[in-house]
Amino acid sequence: MSVTGLPFDDFRVLLRDLPGPDSQALVAARDRDRQLTKPPGSLGRLEEIAIWLAAWSGRVPAVNRPLVAIFAGNHGVARHGITPFPSSVTQQMVENFAAGGAAINQICVAHDLGLKIFDLALDYPTGDITVEPALSERDCAATMAFGMEAIAGGTDLLCLGEMGIGNTTIAAAINLALYGGAAEDWVGPGTGSQGEMLERKIAVVKQAVEFHRDHLSDPLEVMRRLGGREIAAMAGAILAARMERIPVLIDGYVATAAAALLKAANPSALDHCLIGHVSAEPGHLKAIDKLGKTPLLALGMRLGEGTGAALAAGIVKAAAACHTGMATFEQAGVTNAGTH
């Protein structure tokens, strides 16, 4: 980070000067797609995914080192009784990930994906967003910078996930701040909030956005005031991936909220990203629509942990394999309709 200026200044510069797609790789992928042994467009979104991979990686579509990165954080707002689980479950689940006992571990094994877990100061929950900012600008910027390190070991497809008791409340508050409407539009059950607990969750989101209402025109301020450490880290990871030409798969409701903050700062910030799945959390499809995206999967899941993004990675791997491994009409000796 720079020695002078405010902590967010470096991120504002990054967001302003984002690299675009590689036009040569894009054209080459489109040309090859037209020559493969299939009717044009017959692989549907698989064709689009392969071309997207080429454009944002700057090379022939390939997924050889996919990585699932899970960021775990705790939230001061959980003290309001908005979720059936205590904050201690975040740490317990991180230990479960490390031991290989969670759903995400099994999906990573099934699709041959790498997995990294990032424990973001779980013993120090963020500020209670109903009465104070979640993070200082300095802490938020430092957490974004930490998130950027997720790609340090090298990867060619980054799948983003999270773990954090109370973070669907955080995601709802971010969406309400960015898009307006009513709190009820964005608040869902999360890990199982129902009845009075769900009513408390709605009230907390309203109270938080009202408390910070004079500071919500700047997406980075929304992040530090209403977000959490996993939100900031995921945003940092998405930015770093863009700078290093790494395509990204975004997971569920919480990861989508982190991504939305970047798009609010620069409309092109998520062009290198796809949404892995639409979760069963009621606000997620609405949030995806706001981003102008179409999810790859709709399986009724709402677990987090990067599970939807990891499942979608299997589709992306298949798209790359079809593009690079299929024969062309010429190679296979098959007559191409386009030659007549």
XYZ file of C-alpha atoms in Angstrom:
340
model
C 0.000 0.000 0.000
C 1.175 3.556 -0.593
C 2.796 5.571 2.170
C 0.828 8.694 1.297
C -2.872 9.216 0.757
C -5.789 7.283 2.166
C -5.710 3.473 2.295
C -8.400 3.121 -0.387
C -6.550 5.333 -2.887
C -4.540 2.485 -4.414
C -7.705 0.455 -4.942
C -9.442 3.402 -6.581
C -6.556 3.583 -9.075
C -6.722 -0.181 -9.715
C -10.476 -0.023 -10.256
C -10.120 2.904 -12.651
C -7.455 1.238 -14.827
C -8.631 -2.375 -15.169
C -7.131 -4.366 -18.060
C -9.556 -5.487 -20.754
C -9.868 -8.826 -22.550
C -7.149 -10.151 -24.867
C -8.607 -9.500 -28.317
C -6.163 -11.803 -30.144
C -6.981 -14.772 -27.901
C -10.676 -13.966 -28.242
C -10.574 -13.927 -32.051
C -8.476 -17.114 -32.174
C -10.940 -18.947 -29.905
C -13.917 -17.813 -31.995
C -12.185 -18.946 -35.178
C -11.387 -22.374 -33.748
C -14.928 -22.789 -32.410
C -16.273 -22.354 -35.944
C -14.062 -25.195 -37.189
C -14.933 -27.811 -34.541
C -16.947 -30.897 -35.505
C -20.380 -29.674 -34.421
C -23.139 -27.463 -35.766
C -22.490 -23.781 -34.890
C -23.819 -22.936 -31.427
C -24.707 -26.542 -30.612
C -22.675 -26.566 -27.389
C -24.556 -23.489 -26.187
C -22.980 -21.829 -23.183
C -20.003 -24.190 -23.271
C -18.870 -22.359 -26.399
C -19.322 -18.975 -24.727
C -17.413 -20.159 -21.651
C -14.460 -21.385 -23.713
C -14.255 -18.072 -25.567
C -14.588 -16.169 -22.262
C -11.733 -18.233 -20.825
C -9.542 -17.382 -23.804
C -10.374 -13.677 -23.664
C -9.610 -13.282 -19.970
C -6.640 -15.628 -19.695
C -5.033 -14.405 -22.902
C -4.343 -17.912 -24.214
C -5.897 -21.105 -25.519
C -8.722 -22.071 -23.108
C -7.382 -24.368 -20.386
C -8.048 -25.117 -16.729
C -5.034 -26.900 -15.296
C -4.699 -25.341 -11.839
C -8.196 -24.463 -10.588
C -8.400 -23.148 -7.037
C -11.238 -22.740 -4.553
C -10.456 -19.967 -2.062
C -12.681 -19.771 1.032
C -12.519 -16.650 3.191
C -13.871 -16.910 6.732
C -14.859 -13.943 8.901
C -16.965 -13.171 11.967
C -19.451 -10.338 12.363
C -20.328 -8.139 15.320
C -23.908 -7.892 14.064
C -24.420 -11.582 14.957
C -24.888 -10.509 18.573
C -28.464 -9.483 17.679
C -29.669 -13.076 17.468
C -30.177 -13.068 13.691
C -29.024 -16.641 13.081
C -29.595 -20.015 14.776
C -25.847 -20.689 14.979
C -23.317 -18.981 17.277
C -20.263 -17.246 15.783
C -18.051 -20.028 17.157
C -19.363 -22.228 14.328
C -17.276 -20.204 11.834
C -14.057 -21.432 13.469
C -15.425 -24.961 13.825
C -16.260 -25.080 10.121
C -12.812 -23.758 9.186
C -11.386 -26.692 11.152
C -13.802 -29.001 9.325
C -12.560 -27.670 5.964
C -8.967 -28.258 7.052
C -9.825 -31.827 8.107
C -11.540 -32.579 4.783
C -14.976 -33.079 6.311
C -17.112 -30.421 4.597
C -19.174 -30.515 1.400
C -16.638 -28.318 -0.389
C -13.874 -30.864 0.261
C -15.857 -33.589 -1.488
C -16.660 -31.366 -4.491
C -12.995 -30.377 -4.804
C -12.004 -34.046 -4.832
C -14.693 -34.867 -7.405
C -13.554 -32.099 -9.771
C -9.819 -32.148 -8.965
C -9.760 -28.598 -7.577
C -7.207 -27.076 -5.234
C -8.496 -25.614 -1.949
C -7.197 -22.817 0.264
C -8.837 -21.599 3.477
C -8.238 -18.065 4.782
C -9.043 -17.426 8.455
C -9.626 -13.662 8.777
C -9.099 -12.789 12.462
C -12.031 -14.912 13.633
C -11.375 -14.032 17.273
C -12.040 -10.372 16.442
C -15.511 -9.894 14.944
C -16.121 -6.761 12.898
C -18.003 -3.810 14.377
C -21.763 -4.059 14.891
C -22.997 -2.378 11.697
C -26.195 -1.142 13.359
C -24.195 1.330 15.469
C -20.687 1.584 13.924
C -18.700 0.772 10.794
C -17.684 -2.851 10.361
C -14.081 -1.835 9.645
C -11.829 1.198 9.545
C -10.629 2.236 6.098
C -7.151 1.022 6.989
C -8.347 -2.398 8.143
C -10.653 -2.796 5.152
C -7.885 -1.911 2.680
C -5.451 -4.247 4.449
C -7.992 -7.085 4.233
C -8.524 -6.410 0.517
C -4.741 -6.580 0.071
C -4.677 -9.865 2.000
C -7.393 -11.224 -0.294
C -5.243 -10.342 -3.295
C -2.683 -12.858 -2.019
C -5.146 -15.711 -2.660
C -3.701 -16.148 -6.148
C -0.060 -15.982 -5.011
C 0.602 -19.694 -5.532
C -0.672 -19.536 -9.101
C -4.026 -20.602 -10.548
C -5.828 -20.399 -13.881
C -9.400 -20.451 -12.529
C -10.322 -18.895 -9.177
C -13.501 -20.087 -7.419
C -14.523 -17.778 -4.588
C -16.380 -18.874 -1.466
C -16.860 -17.819 2.138
C -17.806 -18.899 5.637
C -19.139 -16.544 8.284
C -22.049 -16.801 10.684
C -24.250 -13.739 10.082
C -22.904 -12.909 6.645
C -26.171 -13.234 4.716
C -27.306 -10.317 6.899
C -24.209 -8.448 5.722
C -24.928 -9.335 2.076
C -28.517 -8.130 2.414
C -27.366 -4.816 3.893
C -24.877 -4.316 1.029
C -27.557 -5.029 -1.583
C -30.021 -2.691 0.100
C -27.365 0.038 0.189
C -26.410 -0.469 -3.471
C -29.805 -1.080 -5.028
C -32.461 0.257 -2.656
C -35.893 -1.266 -2.304
C -37.028 -2.707 1.018
C -34.960 -4.760 3.447
C -37.488 -7.563 2.961
C -36.423 -7.753 -0.714
C -32.909 -8.756 0.283
C -33.192 -10.616 3.596
C -33.698 -14.387 3.531
C -33.361 -17.276 5.965
C -29.592 -17.760 5.555
C -28.643 -20.672 7.828
C -32.260 -21.072 8.930
C -33.591 -17.821 10.412
C -37.372 -18.008 10.698
C -40.226 -16.269 12.488
C -39.085 -13.732 15.079
C -35.445 -14.356 14.222
C -36.092 -13.464 10.576
C -37.957 -10.335 11.685
C -34.926 -9.338 13.774
C -32.685 -9.904 10.776
C -34.837 -7.613 8.626
C -34.880 -4.953 11.371
C -31.082 -5.140 11.751
C -30.540 -4.635 8.004
C -32.891 -1.630 7.989
C -31.193 -0.140 11.031
C -27.698 -0.612 9.632
C -28.419 0.983 6.260
C -30.260 3.849 7.951
C -27.363 4.425 10.368
C -24.814 4.677 7.535
C -27.127 6.354 4.987
C -24.988 9.498 4.564
C -21.937 7.471 3.475
C -23.328 4.977 0.989
C -22.649 6.713 -2.339
C -19.098 5.312 -2.443
C -18.919 1.507 -2.952
C -15.672 1.214 -0.964
C -17.313 3.042 1.942
C -20.262 0.650 1.685
C -17.745 -2.196 1.899
C -16.003 -0.971 5.031
C -19.138 0.212 6.819
C -21.537 -2.641 6.034
C -19.231 -5.428 4.866
C -16.965 -7.846 6.640
C -13.477 -9.185 6.316
C -14.512 -11.993 3.978
C -16.337 -9.448 1.786
C -13.240 -7.231 1.545
C -10.938 -10.213 0.940
C -13.129 -11.617 -1.850
C -13.243 -8.187 -3.505
C -9.449 -8.048 -3.313
C -9.146 -11.525 -4.794
C -11.414 -10.610 -7.732
C -9.295 -7.505 -8.397
C -6.011 -9.393 -8.205
C -7.347 -12.039 -10.567
C -8.243 -9.326 -13.075
C -4.735 -7.862 -12.945
C -3.173 -11.318 -13.447
C -5.578 -12.493 -16.175
C -7.235 -15.203 -14.104
C -10.928 -15.926 -14.831
C -13.143 -16.082 -11.729
C -16.204 -18.078 -10.657
C -18.288 -16.381 -7.970
C -20.291 -18.515 -5.546
C -23.516 -17.585 -3.762
C -25.317 -14.650 -2.182
C -22.450 -13.405 -0.022
C -19.733 -13.704 -2.675
C -22.045 -11.972 -5.159
C -22.457 -9.053 -2.726
C -18.667 -8.685 -2.535
C -18.473 -8.674 -6.334
C -21.315 -6.143 -6.610
C -19.254 -3.566 -4.715
C -16.589 -3.707 -7.432
C -19.116 -3.384 -10.257
C -20.620 -0.367 -8.493
C -17.141 1.201 -8.613
C -16.454 0.241 -12.252
C -19.165 -1.231 -14.530
C -16.597 -3.494 -16.264
C -15.060 -4.841 -13.030
C -16.733 -8.263 -13.284
C -16.274 -8.953 -16.996
C -13.720 -11.660 -16.112
C -16.206 -13.308 -13.719
C -19.063 -15.768 -14.070
C -21.658 -16.586 -11.410
C -21.350 -20.267 -10.538
C -24.899 -20.830 -9.356
C -28.053 -19.148 -8.132
C -28.658 -20.086 -4.521
C -31.961 -20.709 -2.758
C -31.451 -17.462 -0.800
C -34.375 -15.335 -2.078
C -32.367 -12.200 -2.888
C -29.647 -13.939 -4.878
C -31.340 -14.109 -8.283
C -32.320 -10.453 -7.950
C -28.715 -9.563 -7.076
C -27.409 -11.557 -10.069
C -29.852 -9.738 -12.349
C -28.491 -6.418 -11.084
C -25.050 -7.560 -12.224
C -26.375 -8.501 -15.679
C -25.185 -12.092 -15.257
C -26.707 -15.531 -15.859
C -25.734 -18.243 -13.347
C -24.327 -21.512 -14.671
C -26.258 -23.740 -12.242
C -29.520 -23.690 -10.294
C -29.480 -26.587 -7.831
C -31.405 -25.111 -4.903
C -28.215 -24.910 -2.833
C -27.549 -22.312 -0.123
C -24.511 -23.638 1.732
C -21.771 -21.190 0.807
C -18.244 -22.590 1.190
C -17.707 -21.999 -2.534
C -19.737 -25.130 -3.298
C -21.720 -23.665 -6.215
C -18.628 -22.107 -7.793
C -16.717 -25.375 -7.376
C -19.464 -27.368 -9.088
C -19.502 -24.823 -11.910
C -15.736 -25.276 -12.263
C -16.470 -28.751 -13.592
C -18.527 -27.185 -16.387
C -15.770 -24.664 -17.166
C -13.182 -27.453 -17.289
C -15.429 -29.383 -19.680
C -15.904 -26.302 -21.874
C -12.131 -25.837 -22.148
C -11.603 -29.536 -22.875
C -14.222 -29.538 -25.650
C -12.698 -26.455 -27.247
C -9.118 -27.712 -27.233
C -9.663 -31.462 -27.570
C -12.334 -31.737 -30.250
C -11.213 -32.325 -33.811
C -11.785 -29.728 -36.500
C -13.800 -30.680 -39.583
C -10.548 -30.837 -41.549
C -8.781 -33.056 -38.997
C -11.716 -35.477 -38.757
C -12.425 -35.544 -42.482
C -15.992 -34.458 -41.813
C -17.772 -32.236 -44.338
C -18.392 -28.775 -42.904
C -21.742 -27.215 -43.740
C -19.950 -23.864 -43.835
C -17.864 -24.974 -46.839
C -20.867 -25.334 -49.143
